[in-house]
Amino acid sequence: MMKYAVPFLIFLTQVFNAQAQKTTVKAYPKPSYKTITVYTTAEKTDYRLSKTATLTLTPFGQPLETQPCVFIDDTKKFQTITGIGGAITDASAETLAKLPAAAQEELINAYYSADKGIGYSLIRTNMNSCDFSSDTYTYVADNDAALKTFNVTHDEKYRIPMIKKAMAAAGGKLPLFISPWSPPAWMKDNNDMLHGGKLKEEFKQSWANYYVKYIKTYESKGIPVWGLTVQNEPMAKQKWESCIFSAEEERDFIKKYLGPTLQQQGLSSKKLIAWDHNRDLLYQRATTILNDPAAAKYVWGLGYHWYETWTGSAMQFDNLRRVHETFPDKNLVFTEGCVEKFDLGRIESWSIGERYGFSMVNDFNSGTCAWTDWNVLLDETGGPNHVGNFCFAPVHADTKSGKLIYTNAYYYLGHFSKFVKAGASRIGTASSRDKLSTTAFINPDGKMIVVVLNLSNDEVAYKVWFQGNAADVTSLPHSIATLVIE
């Protein structure tokens, strides 16, 4: 036996070393956590992601109740951040194509370059048409249940080229997830892609196969697909593309059709996201699907939107927390949000960006691991949109002049996406004043990122406090600041 022992040990050593090489994480020297660089965007100033201060942490013991503070605790780590980004829809891609080459390059860099822009790290896109398409379309001929005619020629004109440009600007890798608004009309009981309706029983397997066709076709064109949602807004009967799934219907479609089909087709690594609708019904949808082990085993996470406010409700962050504490092994993803009812006269309204800041701080603090805005680009009408559902985007294009219009939402988003890297962990943070909201992260390189939001009319002087050291910071009225601590 001894003559085989040494070669076998050598073999084991080689296997171990090979595995170690595969799993090695880039090592960074631990920062000393002495220097704070402050970047600010504020109303009634010229600050737009502007570097406004460089501070030094110095010894400071117990704060008094009269001394406003933002506290940071890097010993408490919570969810890992997957990415922050927005949707490249037909509308975004068509609008981009109408711009001069220089403006196109500016837009792509503004979003996807880590150096020249705000470093988006996630993309959503629509499978089949949505309201932000110029027309209603699918990828197959009518009544082709075998999907023999499947092709994405429609997307090759505008959308695929834009996605590839975004990927290149981001360094060649950019996770993308897909969302359907409706199956083809002939698969539905209302024979209409619009106005709700439901997927017919006899086409459920064909529809599950459709996701596979789309994913594999995109990947054959050099666009990796990271994940997918089951159905955009499954409880909304809209005048645009829509399809209704009750919680039980979505659960059963996942466990009987979509989940097994992805697995059988070698796509089990794709992140399957349920719900993809508002926070108000999130807990009911989560419990119905995730309390069924046969469905839950296929589900990576739950997606949600912020439009529960249409009922008169405030944003319901507590529902996120309830889901996060009930199903801590599943992920929360903000999959869509925008400011509705476009009005060019409101393009500079400060409330647009503040809605983003307020949502993002609270969403991340409630356990969200990824945050995806809606259209990255729209035109000067808030479209194109084939049903007149015009909305705001962080950036609009004046297609007549060829110029880009940056709303303050772009900068509010950038206070997160530019600094919080994929792979970051949320860490402990708290504010001693209700006028300051805060969330914090530690990046893979060890730098701490603290976001401080001030929605009030007041300037607030506070101390950022970390492990018995502090520095003095001033929060301007109606501002957002990112503090980079290294």
Coordinates of C-alpha atoms in Angstrom, one line a residue:
M1 CA 0.0 0.0 0.0
M2 CA 2.8 2.4 0.8
K3 CA 4.0 2.6 -2.8
Y4 CA 0.7 4.3 -3.7
A5 CA 0.5 6.6 -0.7
V6 CA 2.9 9.3 -1.8
P7 CA 1.4 9.6 -5.4
F8 CA -2.0 9.7 -3.9
L9 CA -1.0 12.5 -1.5
I10 CA 0.5 14.4 -4.3
F11 CA -2.7 14.0 -6.3
L12 CA -4.8 15.3 -3.3
T13 CA -2.4 18.2 -2.9
Q14 CA -2.8 19.1 -6.6
V15 CA -6.6 18.9 -6.4
F16 CA -6.6 21.1 -3.2
N17 CA -4.3 23.6 -4.9
A18 CA -6.5 23.7 -8.0
Q19 CA -9.6 24.2 -5.9
A20 CA -7.9 26.9 -3.9
Q21 CA -6.9 28.7 -7.1
K22 CA -10.5 28.6 -8.3
T23 CA -12.0 30.0 -5.1
T24 CA -9.3 32.6 -4.3
V25 CA -10.8 36.0 -3.5
K26 CA -8.7 39.0 -4.4
A27 CA -7.0 40.2 -1.2
Y28 CA -7.0 43.9 -0.4
P29 CA -5.0 45.6 2.4
K30 CA -7.3 46.6 5.2
P31 CA -7.9 50.3 5.2
S32 CA -6.9 52.3 8.2
Y33 CA -10.3 54.0 8.4
K34 CA -8.9 57.4 9.1
T35 CA -10.0 59.4 6.0
I36 CA -13.5 60.3 4.9
T37 CA -14.2 61.7 1.5
V38 CA -17.7 63.3 1.2
Y39 CA -19.6 63.5 -2.1
T40 CA -22.8 65.6 -2.2
T41 CA -25.8 66.3 -4.3
A42 CA -28.0 69.1 -2.9
E43 CA -30.9 71.3 -4.0
K44 CA -30.3 75.0 -4.6
T45 CA -26.6 74.3 -5.1
D46 CA -24.3 73.2 -8.0
Y47 CA -23.4 70.0 -6.1
R48 CA -24.1 67.0 -8.3
L49 CA -22.1 64.0 -7.0
S50 CA -19.5 66.6 -6.1
K51 CA -16.6 66.0 -3.8
T52 CA -17.3 68.5 -1.0
A53 CA -15.0 67.6 1.9
T54 CA -12.1 65.5 3.0
L55 CA -12.2 64.7 6.7
T56 CA -10.2 62.9 9.3
L57 CA -11.5 60.6 12.0
T58 CA -10.1 61.6 15.4
P59 CA -10.7 60.2 18.9
F60 CA -14.1 61.0 20.2
G61 CA -15.7 59.1 23.1
Q62 CA -19.3 59.0 24.2
P63 CA -21.5 61.4 22.3
L64 CA -24.0 63.6 24.2
E65 CA -27.7 63.6 23.4
T66 CA -27.2 67.1 22.1
Q67 CA -24.7 66.0 19.5
P68 CA -26.4 64.6 16.4
C69 CA -24.5 61.5 15.1
V70 CA -24.5 58.9 12.4
F71 CA -23.1 55.7 13.9
I72 CA -21.3 52.9 12.0
D73 CA -20.7 49.3 13.0
D74 CA -18.6 47.2 10.6
T75 CA -18.7 44.2 12.9
K76 CA -22.4 43.6 11.9
K77 CA -22.8 42.4 8.3
F78 CA -26.1 41.8 6.6
Q79 CA -27.1 41.0 3.0
T80 CA -24.5 40.9 0.2
I81 CA -25.2 43.3 -2.7
T82 CA -25.8 41.8 -6.1
G83 CA -25.9 45.0 -8.1
I84 CA -27.6 48.3 -8.8
G85 CA -28.9 49.3 -12.2
G86 CA -31.8 50.0 -14.5
A87 CA -33.8 48.6 -17.4
I88 CA -32.8 48.7 -21.0
T89 CA -36.2 48.6 -22.6
D90 CA -37.3 49.0 -26.3
A91 CA -38.0 52.7 -25.5
S92 CA -34.5 53.3 -24.0
A93 CA -32.8 51.6 -27.0
E94 CA -34.9 53.3 -29.6
T95 CA -34.3 56.7 -28.0
L96 CA -30.6 56.1 -27.9
A97 CA -30.5 55.2 -31.6
K98 CA -32.0 58.7 -32.4
L99 CA -29.1 60.5 -30.8
P100 CA -25.8 61.6 -32.4
A101 CA -22.9 59.2 -31.8
A102 CA -21.3 61.5 -29.3
A103 CA -24.5 61.7 -27.2
Q104 CA -24.9 57.9 -27.4
E105 CA -21.4 57.4 -26.1
E106 CA -22.0 60.0 -23.3
L107 CA -25.2 58.1 -22.2
I108 CA -23.6 54.7 -22.1
N109 CA -20.5 56.0 -20.2
A110 CA -22.8 58.0 -17.8
Y111 CA -24.5 54.9 -16.7
Y112 CA -22.1 52.0 -17.1
S113 CA -18.5 53.3 -16.8
A114 CA -17.2 53.1 -13.3
D115 CA -14.8 56.0 -13.9
K116 CA -16.7 58.3 -16.3
G117 CA -20.2 57.6 -14.9
I118 CA -22.1 56.0 -12.0
G119 CA -21.1 52.4 -12.6
Y120 CA -24.3 50.5 -13.0
S121 CA -23.9 46.8 -12.3
L122 CA -27.3 45.2 -13.3
I123 CA -29.7 45.3 -16.2
R124 CA -33.3 44.4 -16.6
T125 CA -35.0 43.9 -20.0
N126 CA -38.4 42.9 -21.3
M127 CA -39.2 39.6 -23.0
N128 CA -41.8 40.3 -25.6
S129 CA -43.2 43.8 -25.7
C130 CA -44.2 46.0 -22.8
D131 CA -45.8 49.4 -22.5
F132 CA -42.4 51.0 -23.2
S133 CA -42.2 49.5 -26.7
S134 CA -43.3 51.2 -29.8
D135 CA -45.6 48.3 -30.7
T136 CA -46.9 45.0 -29.5
Y137 CA -44.9 42.0 -30.6
T138 CA -43.7 38.4 -29.7
Y139 CA -40.9 36.2 -31.0
V140 CA -43.0 33.5 -32.6
A141 CA -45.6 33.1 -35.2
D142 CA -49.3 32.8 -34.1
N143 CA -50.2 29.3 -32.8
D144 CA -46.6 28.0 -32.9
A145 CA -46.8 26.1 -29.7
A146 CA -43.6 24.2 -30.6
L147 CA -41.8 27.6 -30.9
K148 CA -40.2 26.5 -34.2
T149 CA -40.4 30.1 -35.5
F150 CA -38.7 31.6 -32.4
N151 CA -36.3 34.4 -33.2
V152 CA -35.3 37.7 -31.6
T153 CA -34.8 39.7 -34.8
H154 CA -36.9 42.4 -33.3
D155 CA -34.4 43.0 -30.5
E156 CA -31.4 43.0 -32.8
K157 CA -32.2 46.4 -34.3
Y158 CA -32.0 48.5 -31.2
R159 CA -32.0 46.7 -27.8
I160 CA -29.3 44.0 -28.3
P161 CA -26.8 46.6 -29.6
M162 CA -27.5 48.9 -26.6
I163 CA -27.1 46.0 -24.1
K164 CA -23.8 45.1 -25.7
K165 CA -22.5 48.7 -25.5
A166 CA -23.5 48.8 -21.8
M167 CA -21.7 45.5 -21.2
A168 CA -18.5 46.8 -22.9
A169 CA -18.6 50.1 -20.9
A170 CA -19.0 48.1 -17.7
G171 CA -15.8 46.1 -18.5
G172 CA -17.4 43.2 -20.3
K173 CA -19.5 41.7 -17.5
L174 CA -23.0 43.0 -16.6
P175 CA -25.6 40.7 -15.0
L176 CA -28.9 40.9 -16.9
F177 CA -32.4 39.6 -15.9
I178 CA -35.4 39.3 -18.1
S179 CA -39.1 39.9 -17.4
P180 CA -42.2 39.1 -19.4
W181 CA -45.2 41.4 -19.5
S182 CA -47.4 38.9 -21.4
P183 CA -47.3 35.6 -23.3
P184 CA -48.4 35.8 -26.9
A185 CA -52.1 36.6 -27.3
W186 CA -53.0 33.1 -28.5
M187 CA -51.7 31.5 -25.3
K188 CA -54.2 33.5 -23.2
D189 CA -57.8 33.2 -22.3
N190 CA -58.6 36.7 -23.5
N191 CA -56.7 36.3 -26.8
D192 CA -55.0 39.7 -26.2
M193 CA -51.5 40.6 -24.9
L194 CA -53.1 43.6 -23.3
H195 CA -55.8 44.0 -20.6
G196 CA -54.8 41.2 -18.3
G197 CA -56.1 37.8 -19.1
K198 CA -54.6 34.5 -18.0
L199 CA -52.3 31.9 -19.5
K200 CA -54.2 28.9 -20.7
E201 CA -53.5 25.5 -19.1
E202 CA -52.6 23.9 -22.5
F203 CA -49.9 26.4 -23.1
K204 CA -48.1 26.5 -19.8
Q205 CA -45.4 24.1 -20.9
S206 CA -44.9 26.0 -24.1
W207 CA -44.7 29.3 -22.2
A208 CA -42.1 27.7 -19.9
N209 CA -40.1 26.7 -23.0
Y210 CA -40.3 30.2 -24.2
Y211 CA -38.1 31.6 -21.4
V212 CA -35.6 28.9 -22.2
K213 CA -35.6 29.8 -25.9
Y214 CA -35.1 33.5 -25.0
I215 CA -32.3 32.9 -22.6
K216 CA -30.4 30.5 -24.8
T217 CA -30.9 32.8 -27.9
Y218 CA -29.5 35.8 -26.0
E219 CA -26.6 33.8 -24.7
S220 CA -25.8 32.6 -28.2
K221 CA -25.5 36.3 -29.1
G222 CA -22.9 37.0 -26.4
I223 CA -25.3 38.3 -23.8
P224 CA -25.3 36.1 -20.6
V225 CA -28.6 36.0 -18.7
W226 CA -28.2 36.1 -14.9
G227 CA -31.9 35.7 -13.9
L228 CA -35.5 36.0 -14.8
T229 CA -38.8 37.0 -13.2
V230 CA -41.9 34.9 -13.6
Q231 CA -44.3 37.7 -14.6
N232 CA -44.2 41.5 -14.4
E233 CA -47.0 42.8 -12.1
P234 CA -49.0 39.6 -12.0
M235 CA -52.0 41.2 -10.2
A236 CA -52.4 44.2 -12.5
K237 CA -54.9 44.2 -15.4
Q238 CA -53.3 47.0 -17.4
K239 CA -54.2 48.7 -20.7
W240 CA -50.8 47.5 -21.8
E241 CA -49.2 44.1 -21.9
S242 CA -50.2 42.2 -18.8
C243 CA -51.1 38.7 -17.5
I244 CA -52.7 37.7 -14.2
F245 CA -51.4 35.1 -11.9
S246 CA -52.8 34.6 -8.4
A247 CA -50.3 33.5 -5.8
E248 CA -51.4 29.9 -6.1
E249 CA -51.2 30.1 -9.9
E250 CA -47.7 31.5 -9.9
R251 CA -46.7 28.9 -7.3
D252 CA -48.0 26.1 -9.4
F253 CA -46.5 27.4 -12.6
I254 CA -43.1 27.6 -10.9
K255 CA -43.2 24.1 -9.4
K256 CA -44.9 22.2 -12.3
Y257 CA -43.5 24.0 -15.4
L258 CA -41.0 26.8 -15.1
G259 CA -38.7 25.5 -12.4
P260 CA -38.4 21.9 -13.8
T261 CA -38.0 23.2 -17.3
L262 CA -35.1 25.5 -16.4
Q263 CA -33.5 22.6 -14.5
Q264 CA -34.0 20.1 -17.4
Q265 CA -32.6 22.6 -19.9
G266 CA -29.4 23.2 -17.9
L267 CA -30.5 26.6 -16.6
S268 CA -30.9 25.9 -12.9
S269 CA -28.2 28.4 -12.1
K270 CA -30.4 31.3 -13.4
K271 CA -31.9 33.3 -10.5
L272 CA -35.6 32.8 -10.6
I273 CA -37.5 35.7 -9.1
A274 CA -41.2 35.5 -8.1
W275 CA -43.8 38.3 -7.6
D276 CA -42.2 41.3 -9.4
H277 CA -45.0 43.6 -8.2
N278 CA -45.7 46.0 -5.4
R279 CA -44.7 45.8 -1.7
D280 CA -48.3 45.7 -0.5
L281 CA -49.1 42.1 -1.4
L282 CA -45.5 40.9 -1.1
Y283 CA -45.9 39.0 2.2
Q284 CA -49.0 37.1 1.0
R285 CA -47.2 36.1 -2.3
A286 CA -44.1 35.1 -0.4
T287 CA -45.8 32.9 2.1
T288 CA -48.0 31.2 -0.6
I289 CA -45.0 30.3 -2.8
L290 CA -42.2 29.8 -0.3
N291 CA -44.2 27.7 2.2
D292 CA -44.5 25.1 -0.6
P293 CA -41.1 23.3 -0.7
A294 CA -41.8 22.0 -4.2
A295 CA -42.0 25.6 -5.5
A296 CA -39.6 27.2 -3.0
K297 CA -36.7 25.1 -4.1
Y298 CA -36.6 26.8 -7.5
V299 CA -37.0 30.4 -6.2
W300 CA -33.9 32.5 -5.6
G301 CA -35.8 35.6 -4.5
L302 CA -38.8 37.9 -4.7
G303 CA -38.9 41.1 -6.8
Y304 CA -41.0 44.1 -5.9
H305 CA -42.0 47.6 -7.2
W306 CA -42.8 50.8 -5.4
Y307 CA -46.2 51.6 -7.0
E308 CA -48.3 50.6 -4.0
T309 CA -48.6 54.4 -3.5
W310 CA -51.3 54.4 -6.2
T311 CA -53.7 53.3 -3.5
G312 CA -52.9 56.3 -1.3
S313 CA -50.5 54.2 0.8
A314 CA -47.0 55.2 1.7
M315 CA -44.1 52.9 0.7
Q316 CA -44.5 49.8 2.8
F317 CA -41.0 48.9 3.9
D318 CA -42.3 46.9 6.8
N319 CA -43.6 44.3 4.4
L320 CA -40.0 43.9 3.1
R321 CA -38.8 43.4 6.6
R322 CA -41.5 40.8 7.4
V323 CA -40.5 38.8 4.3
H324 CA -36.8 39.1 5.0
E325 CA -37.2 37.9 8.6
T326 CA -39.6 35.1 7.6
F327 CA -37.5 33.8 4.7
P328 CA -33.9 34.9 5.4
D329 CA -32.5 32.4 2.8
K330 CA -34.4 34.1 0.0
N331 CA -33.3 37.4 -1.7
L332 CA -35.2 40.7 -2.1
V333 CA -34.8 42.6 -5.3
F334 CA -36.3 45.9 -6.2
T335 CA -37.1 45.2 -9.9
E336 CA -38.9 48.4 -11.0
G337 CA -39.7 52.0 -10.0
C338 CA -40.2 55.3 -11.8
V339 CA -41.9 58.6 -11.3
E340 CA -45.1 58.5 -13.4
K341 CA -47.1 61.0 -15.4
F342 CA -44.3 62.7 -17.3
D343 CA -44.4 66.5 -17.5
L344 CA -41.5 68.3 -19.1
G345 CA -42.2 71.3 -16.9
R346 CA -41.4 69.1 -13.8
I347 CA -38.1 67.8 -15.2
E348 CA -36.1 69.7 -12.6
S349 CA -38.4 68.9 -9.6
W350 CA -36.2 67.9 -6.7
S351 CA -38.9 65.5 -5.4
I352 CA -38.0 63.1 -8.3
G353 CA -34.6 62.3 -6.9
E354 CA -35.7 62.3 -3.3
R355 CA -38.2 59.5 -4.0
Y356 CA -35.3 57.4 -5.2
G357 CA -33.1 58.3 -2.2
F358 CA -35.9 57.6 0.3
S359 CA -36.7 54.3 -1.3
M360 CA -33.2 53.1 -1.7
V361 CA -32.1 53.8 1.9
N362 CA -35.1 52.0 3.3
D363 CA -35.1 49.2 0.8
F364 CA -31.5 48.3 1.6
N365 CA -32.1 48.7 5.3
S366 CA -35.0 46.2 4.9
G367 CA -32.8 43.5 3.4
T368 CA -32.8 44.2 -0.3
C369 CA -29.8 42.9 -2.2
A370 CA -30.3 44.4 -5.7
W371 CA -32.0 47.6 -6.9
T372 CA -33.1 48.1 -10.5
D373 CA -34.6 51.3 -11.8
W374 CA -37.1 51.3 -14.7
N375 CA -36.1 52.9 -18.1
V376 CA -32.6 54.2 -18.2
L377 CA -33.4 56.6 -21.0
L378 CA -36.6 58.1 -22.4
D379 CA -37.3 60.9 -24.9
E380 CA -38.6 64.4 -24.4
T381 CA -42.2 63.1 -24.2
G382 CA -41.5 60.5 -21.6
G383 CA -41.7 57.7 -24.2
P384 CA -41.9 56.1 -26.6
N385 CA -44.8 54.2 -25.2
H386 CA -47.5 52.6 -27.3
V387 CA -50.3 53.1 -24.9
G388 CA -49.5 56.7 -23.7
N389 CA -48.2 55.7 -20.3
F390 CA -45.5 58.4 -20.3
C391 CA -43.1 58.5 -17.3
F392 CA -39.9 60.1 -16.0
A393 CA -36.5 58.5 -16.4
P394 CA -33.2 59.6 -14.7
V395 CA -32.0 60.8 -18.1
H396 CA -34.1 62.1 -21.0
A397 CA -33.1 62.8 -24.5
D398 CA -34.1 65.8 -26.5
T399 CA -34.2 64.0 -29.8
K400 CA -34.6 67.3 -31.7
S401 CA -31.4 68.9 -30.4
G402 CA -29.6 65.6 -29.7
K403 CA -28.9 66.7 -26.1
L404 CA -29.2 64.7 -22.9
I405 CA -31.2 66.0 -19.9
Y406 CA -30.1 64.6 -16.5
T407 CA -32.7 64.8 -13.8
N408 CA -31.6 64.8 -10.2
A409 CA -32.7 61.1 -9.9
Y410 CA -29.6 60.2 -11.9
Y411 CA -27.4 61.7 -9.2
Y412 CA -29.4 60.2 -6.3
L413 CA -29.0 56.8 -7.9
G414 CA -25.3 57.4 -8.5
H415 CA -24.8 58.0 -4.8
F416 CA -25.3 54.3 -4.4
S417 CA -24.3 52.7 -7.7
K418 CA -21.0 54.6 -8.1
F419 CA -19.8 53.7 -4.7
V420 CA -21.5 50.4 -3.5
K421 CA -19.9 47.6 -5.5
A422 CA -21.3 44.2 -6.3
G423 CA -20.2 41.9 -3.5
A424 CA -20.5 44.6 -0.9
S425 CA -22.1 43.8 2.4
R426 CA -24.5 46.1 4.2
I427 CA -23.2 46.9 7.7
G428 CA -24.7 48.4 10.8
T429 CA -25.6 52.1 10.9
A430 CA -28.0 54.4 12.7
S431 CA -28.8 58.1 13.0
S432 CA -29.6 59.9 16.2
R433 CA -31.8 62.4 14.4
D434 CA -34.9 61.7 12.3
K435 CA -33.9 64.4 9.7
L436 CA -31.0 62.2 8.7
S437 CA -31.7 58.7 7.2
T438 CA -28.7 56.4 6.6
T439 CA -27.5 53.1 5.3
A440 CA -24.0 51.8 5.0
F441 CA -21.9 49.1 3.3
I442 CA -18.5 47.6 3.2
N443 CA -17.0 47.0 -0.2
P444 CA -14.9 43.9 -1.2
D445 CA -11.8 46.2 -1.0
G446 CA -12.7 47.1 2.6
K447 CA -13.8 50.7 2.1
M448 CA -16.9 51.7 4.0
I449 CA -19.6 53.5 2.1
V450 CA -22.1 55.5 4.2
V451 CA -25.1 57.2 2.5
V452 CA -26.8 60.0 4.4
L453 CA -30.2 61.4 3.2
N454 CA -31.7 64.7 4.4
L455 CA -35.2 65.3 3.2
S456 CA -35.7 68.3 5.5
N457 CA -35.5 72.1 4.9
D458 CA -32.8 72.3 7.6
E459 CA -29.0 72.1 7.5
V460 CA -27.9 69.5 10.0
A461 CA -24.4 69.4 11.5
Y462 CA -23.6 65.9 12.8
K463 CA -20.7 63.7 13.7
V464 CA -20.0 60.5 11.8
W465 CA -18.9 58.1 14.6
F466 CA -16.9 54.9 14.2
Q467 CA -15.3 52.9 17.0
G468 CA -14.6 55.8 19.3
N469 CA -13.5 58.1 16.5
A470 CA -15.6 60.8 14.8
A471 CA -15.5 63.6 12.3
D472 CA -17.8 66.7 11.8
V473 CA -20.0 66.7 8.7
T474 CA -22.7 69.1 7.5
S475 CA -25.8 67.8 5.8
L476 CA -27.4 70.4 3.5
P477 CA -31.1 70.8 3.2
H478 CA -32.7 68.4 0.7
S479 CA -29.4 66.6 0.0
I480 CA -27.9 63.2 -0.3
A481 CA -24.2 62.5 0.6
T482 CA -22.0 59.5 0.2
L483 CA -19.1 59.2 2.7
V484 CA -16.2 57.0 1.6
I485 CA -14.3 55.9 4.7
E486 CA -10.8 54.4 4.1

